[in-house]
Amino acid sequence: MDIIKKLFSFYSSFTGDKGFLGFTTLGYPIPYFCISKGTYPVVFAQGGIHGREYITTSVLIKAVKYLQSLPFNGTLYIAPAINIDGIKIALLDKDFKANANGVDLNTNFPARWGTGSQNKTKLSKSDYIGKSVASEIEVKSLMSFTKYINPDATVSFHSKGEEIYFDFFNPFLQNLHYPLARAISDVTGYAIKVNLPSAGGYKDWCLQFLSIPSFTIEVGSDSLSHPIDLSYTDEIFLKVKDVLPTLIKEL
Ligand SMILES: [Zn+2]
């Protein structure tokens, strides 16, 4: 069973709070799962915004099962696969990161759009910013869902490199959020990185317009090649399983 079939099969069997946060370009509904054990804080985690990074989808499905049985005080929303179309394409083309329109969704958000050092202005398997800011339905869906659930923090799971990114052109927020990045680094063993020369990402938008702590976590060793084989799910899950409970505790 491919990872998208697995996601929808898991969605069907999940008996807790769940729903769709929007739609992909090709019309797939984008599933989310909600595990609520208290009203505050609210943390939203998502993965699979880049097609070839579907290891994050596999890890987040496992995380939903784990977090259901874990005691904590707060509410978690988890969307394991934002770019379902791109993941389906990446199952056939290992370099593919974009959505079905050839837009790299994590460059399409309104946060210094088009200023990233890797940004491309033509259709591509990666890094194409789109013809206008927030032009893509997946980006619009993610923005409106985020505003609707009003999270206290967000986490974007990507691959690879075992790194944590948490800043975006704001030294005040960088200082304020550093202890949270430190706590995530302590439980994962992943390295904290600053001043990534990128723009237009989901984390960037959360920091620039919502001013909430927002993290990009790159899972999986850099020595692995894209796409990371799903047989690494358990190994990666063990490293990141406490990221969300740690954030809930520290917020
Ligand atoms: Zn990525």
Short mmCIF file of C-alpha atoms and ligand atoms in Angstrom, two decimals:
data_model
loop_
_atom_site.label_atom_id
_atom_site.label_comp_id
_atom_site.label_asym_id
_atom_site.label_seq_id
_atom_site.Cartn_x
_atom_site.Cartn_y
_atom_site.Cartn_z
CA MET A 1 0.00 0.00 0.00
CA ASP A 2 1.50 3.38 -0.93
CA ILE A 3 1.80 6.10 1.69
CA ILE A 4 -1.24 8.08 0.51
CA LYS A 5 -3.46 4.97 0.52
CA LYS A 6 -2.10 4.26 4.00
CA LEU A 7 -2.98 7.81 5.13
CA PHE A 8 -6.59 7.55 3.92
CA SER A 9 -6.95 4.05 5.33
CA PHE A 10 -5.69 5.35 8.70
CA TYR A 11 -8.09 8.30 8.40
CA SER A 12 -11.04 5.94 7.85
CA SER A 13 -10.15 3.80 10.85
CA PHE A 14 -9.37 6.74 13.19
CA THR A 15 -12.17 7.08 15.72
CA GLY A 16 -11.10 10.41 17.27
CA ASP A 17 -11.69 14.00 16.16
CA LYS A 18 -10.65 14.43 12.52
CA GLY A 19 -11.48 16.36 9.38
CA PHE A 20 -10.15 17.94 6.21
CA LEU A 21 -8.34 21.26 6.32
CA GLY A 22 -8.77 21.98 2.63
CA PHE A 23 -8.04 20.52 -0.79
CA THR A 24 -5.10 19.89 -3.09
CA THR A 25 -4.81 21.14 -6.67
CA LEU A 26 -6.08 17.79 -7.99
CA GLY A 27 -8.95 17.79 -5.51
CA TYR A 28 -7.77 15.47 -2.75
CA PRO A 29 -9.07 16.42 0.70
CA ILE A 30 -6.20 17.11 3.15
CA PRO A 31 -6.78 15.13 6.36
CA TYR A 32 -6.04 16.34 9.86
CA PHE A 33 -6.32 14.60 13.21
CA CYS A 34 -7.08 16.35 16.48
CA ILE A 35 -6.03 14.98 19.87
CA SER A 36 -7.46 17.18 22.57
CA LYS A 37 -6.67 16.75 26.27
CA GLY A 38 -7.14 20.35 27.37
CA THR A 39 -7.84 23.77 25.86
CA TYR A 40 -4.35 25.28 26.11
CA PRO A 41 -1.88 25.24 24.47
CA VAL A 42 -2.86 24.42 20.90
CA VAL A 43 -0.06 23.10 18.69
CA PHE A 44 -0.40 22.39 14.98
CA ALA A 45 2.03 20.06 13.21
CA GLN A 46 2.11 19.21 9.54
CA GLY A 47 4.26 17.25 7.11
CA GLY A 48 4.53 16.27 3.49
CA ILE A 49 4.44 19.79 2.07
CA HIS A 50 7.33 18.73 -0.18
CA GLY A 51 6.49 15.72 -2.37
CA ARG A 52 9.63 13.66 -1.92
CA GLU A 53 9.59 14.17 1.87
CA TYR A 54 6.77 11.67 2.50
CA ILE A 55 8.81 10.01 5.25
CA THR A 56 7.33 12.84 7.38
CA THR A 57 3.81 11.58 6.54
CA SER A 58 4.74 8.10 7.70
CA VAL A 59 6.34 9.42 10.92
CA LEU A 60 3.33 11.68 11.68
CA ILE A 61 0.81 8.85 11.24
CA LYS A 62 2.81 6.95 13.84
CA ALA A 63 2.91 10.07 16.03
CA VAL A 64 -0.91 10.36 16.00
CA LYS A 65 -1.21 6.80 17.35
CA TYR A 66 1.46 7.45 20.00
CA LEU A 67 0.00 10.78 21.14
CA GLN A 68 -3.50 9.38 21.53
CA SER A 69 -2.31 7.24 24.44
CA LEU A 70 0.07 9.81 25.97
CA PRO A 71 -1.08 12.05 28.84
CA PHE A 72 -0.60 15.81 28.20
CA ASN A 73 -2.48 19.05 28.77
CA GLY A 74 -3.42 20.75 25.53
CA THR A 75 -4.64 20.20 22.00
CA LEU A 76 -2.69 18.84 19.05
CA TYR A 77 -3.68 19.11 15.42
CA ILE A 78 -1.68 16.93 13.04
CA ALA A 79 -1.87 16.99 9.22
CA PRO A 80 0.54 14.31 7.94
CA ALA A 81 0.38 15.19 4.22
CA ILE A 82 -0.30 18.68 2.89
CA ASN A 83 0.95 18.08 -0.66
CA ILE A 84 -0.80 14.82 -1.51
CA ASP A 85 -0.51 15.42 -5.28
CA GLY A 86 3.23 16.09 -5.00
CA ILE A 87 3.76 12.97 -2.89
CA LYS A 88 1.99 10.86 -5.52
CA ILE A 89 4.25 12.36 -8.22
CA ALA A 90 7.35 11.83 -6.03
CA LEU A 91 6.52 8.12 -5.74
CA LEU A 92 7.43 8.02 -9.47
CA ASP A 93 10.03 10.85 -9.58
CA LYS A 94 12.37 10.94 -6.59
CA ASP A 95 13.45 14.57 -7.11
CA PHE A 96 9.93 16.01 -7.07
CA LYS A 97 9.13 18.52 -4.28
CA ALA A 98 6.48 20.76 -5.87
CA ASN A 99 2.68 20.48 -6.11
CA ALA A 100 0.72 19.44 -9.22
CA ASN A 101 1.18 22.96 -10.67
CA GLY A 102 4.96 22.70 -10.32
CA VAL A 103 4.98 25.24 -7.46
CA ASP A 104 7.12 24.64 -4.38
CA LEU A 105 4.47 25.21 -1.71
CA ASN A 106 6.99 26.13 0.93
CA THR A 107 8.06 29.17 -1.11
CA ASN A 108 4.51 30.36 -1.91
CA PHE A 109 3.46 31.84 1.46
CA PRO A 110 3.26 35.63 1.96
CA ALA A 111 6.51 36.12 3.90
CA ARG A 112 9.17 37.97 1.90
CA TRP A 113 7.86 36.02 -1.10
CA GLY A 114 10.37 35.61 -3.91
CA THR A 115 13.41 36.76 -1.93
CA GLY A 116 14.87 33.35 -0.98
CA SER A 117 18.34 32.56 -2.27
CA GLN A 118 17.20 29.31 -3.94
CA ASN A 119 13.93 30.72 -5.34
CA LYS A 120 13.11 30.05 -8.99
CA THR A 121 10.70 31.98 -11.19
CA LYS A 122 10.02 29.16 -13.67
CA LEU A 123 8.14 25.89 -13.36
CA SER A 124 10.34 23.32 -11.64
CA LYS A 125 10.43 20.17 -9.54
CA SER A 126 11.51 22.40 -6.64
CA ASP A 127 11.91 26.04 -5.57
CA TYR A 128 9.45 27.62 -8.06
CA ILE A 129 7.65 30.36 -6.10
CA GLY A 130 4.46 30.39 -8.20
CA LYS A 131 3.04 33.10 -10.43
CA SER A 132 1.76 35.12 -7.48
CA VAL A 133 1.96 35.02 -3.70
CA ALA A 134 -0.30 32.39 -2.06
CA SER A 135 -1.47 31.33 -5.53
CA GLU A 136 -1.77 27.66 -4.54
CA ILE A 137 -4.87 26.10 -3.00
CA GLU A 138 -2.78 24.04 -0.55
CA VAL A 139 -1.20 27.27 0.74
CA LYS A 140 -4.58 29.02 1.00
CA SER A 141 -6.00 25.96 2.81
CA LEU A 142 -3.15 25.87 5.29
CA MET A 143 -3.37 29.62 5.99
CA SER A 144 -7.10 29.63 6.58
CA PHE A 145 -7.02 26.49 8.73
CA THR A 146 -4.20 27.93 10.84
CA LYS A 147 -6.16 31.15 11.42
CA TYR A 148 -9.25 29.09 12.26
CA ILE A 149 -7.60 26.88 14.93
CA ASN A 150 -5.45 29.80 16.20
CA PRO A 151 -2.47 27.71 17.41
CA ASP A 152 0.05 28.78 20.05
CA ALA A 153 2.85 27.17 18.04
CA THR A 154 3.35 25.31 14.77
CA VAL A 155 5.79 22.63 13.65
CA SER A 156 6.58 21.79 10.02
CA PHE A 157 8.20 18.43 9.42
CA HIS A 158 10.54 18.20 6.44
CA SER A 159 13.45 15.96 5.46
CA LYS A 160 16.41 15.85 5.76
CA GLY A 161 19.45 16.80 7.86
CA GLU A 162 18.40 16.45 11.56
CA GLU A 163 18.10 20.23 11.99
CA ILE A 164 15.75 22.72 13.64
CA TYR A 165 14.94 26.15 12.16
CA PHE A 166 12.97 28.67 14.18
CA ASP A 167 13.78 32.26 13.16
CA PHE A 168 12.75 34.64 10.39
CA PHE A 169 14.29 38.13 10.27
CA ASN A 170 13.18 39.06 13.78
CA PRO A 171 15.85 39.12 16.51
CA PHE A 172 13.24 39.78 19.22
CA LEU A 173 11.23 36.66 18.36
CA GLN A 174 14.45 34.72 17.83
CA ASN A 175 15.49 35.42 21.44
CA LEU A 176 12.00 34.78 22.74
CA HIS A 177 11.64 31.41 20.99
CA TYR A 178 15.18 30.15 21.45
CA PRO A 179 14.44 28.25 24.71
CA LEU A 180 11.73 26.26 22.88
CA ALA A 181 14.13 25.43 20.04
CA ARG A 182 16.66 24.40 22.71
CA ALA A 183 14.09 22.10 24.36
CA ILE A 184 13.30 20.46 20.99
CA SER A 185 17.01 20.08 20.31
CA ASP A 186 17.50 18.44 23.71
CA VAL A 187 14.82 15.77 23.11
CA THR A 188 15.75 15.04 19.48
CA GLY A 189 19.51 15.54 19.44
CA TYR A 190 18.95 17.67 16.31
CA ALA A 191 21.02 20.81 15.73
CA ILE A 192 19.58 24.35 15.94
CA LYS A 193 20.23 26.39 12.80
CA VAL A 194 19.69 30.13 12.33
CA ASN A 195 19.47 32.58 9.44
CA LEU A 196 18.35 30.17 6.74
CA PRO A 197 18.43 32.20 3.49
CA SER A 198 14.93 31.09 2.49
CA ALA A 199 11.58 32.86 2.26
CA GLY A 200 7.92 32.19 1.60
CA GLY A 201 7.74 29.16 3.91
CA TYR A 202 4.90 28.21 6.23
CA LYS A 203 7.12 28.70 9.29
CA ASP A 204 8.15 32.09 7.91
CA TRP A 205 4.52 33.18 7.53
CA CYS A 206 3.65 31.97 11.07
CA LEU A 207 6.55 34.00 12.47
CA GLN A 208 6.02 37.12 10.38
CA PHE A 209 2.23 37.43 10.59
CA LEU A 210 1.11 35.42 13.61
CA SER A 211 4.24 36.02 15.74
CA ILE A 212 3.89 32.56 17.27
CA PRO A 213 6.75 30.11 17.84
CA SER A 214 7.13 28.16 14.63
CA PHE A 215 9.61 25.44 13.82
CA THR A 216 10.85 23.61 10.78
CA ILE A 217 12.26 20.24 11.72
CA GLU A 218 14.32 18.39 9.14
CA VAL A 219 14.10 14.70 10.00
CA GLY A 220 16.45 11.95 8.92
CA SER A 221 20.20 11.81 8.58
CA ASP A 222 21.77 13.80 5.75
CA SER A 223 23.57 10.62 4.70
CA LEU A 224 20.24 9.15 3.52
CA SER A 225 19.09 9.98 0.00
CA HIS A 226 15.74 11.45 -1.10
CA PRO A 227 13.15 10.14 -0.74
CA ILE A 228 14.01 8.56 2.60
CA ASP A 229 12.84 4.95 2.54
CA LEU A 230 9.80 4.29 4.73
CA SER A 231 11.73 1.51 6.49
CA TYR A 232 13.38 4.38 8.44
CA THR A 233 10.01 5.42 9.93
CA ASP A 234 10.53 3.78 13.34
CA GLU A 235 14.09 5.04 13.74
CA ILE A 236 13.11 8.64 12.90
CA PHE A 237 9.91 8.45 14.96
CA LEU A 238 11.94 7.52 18.07
CA LYS A 239 13.99 10.69 17.67
CA VAL A 240 11.06 13.08 17.13
CA LYS A 241 8.19 11.50 19.07
CA ASP A 242 8.60 13.87 22.02
CA VAL A 243 8.78 17.11 20.02
CA LEU A 244 5.06 17.91 20.32
CA PRO A 245 4.63 16.84 23.99
CA THR A 246 7.74 18.91 24.83
CA LEU A 247 6.32 21.99 23.12
CA ILE A 248 2.99 21.51 24.91
CA LYS A 249 4.83 21.33 28.23
CA GLU A 250 7.14 24.30 27.58
CA LEU A 251 4.62 26.76 26.09
ZN ZN B 1 11.03 20.23 2.72
#
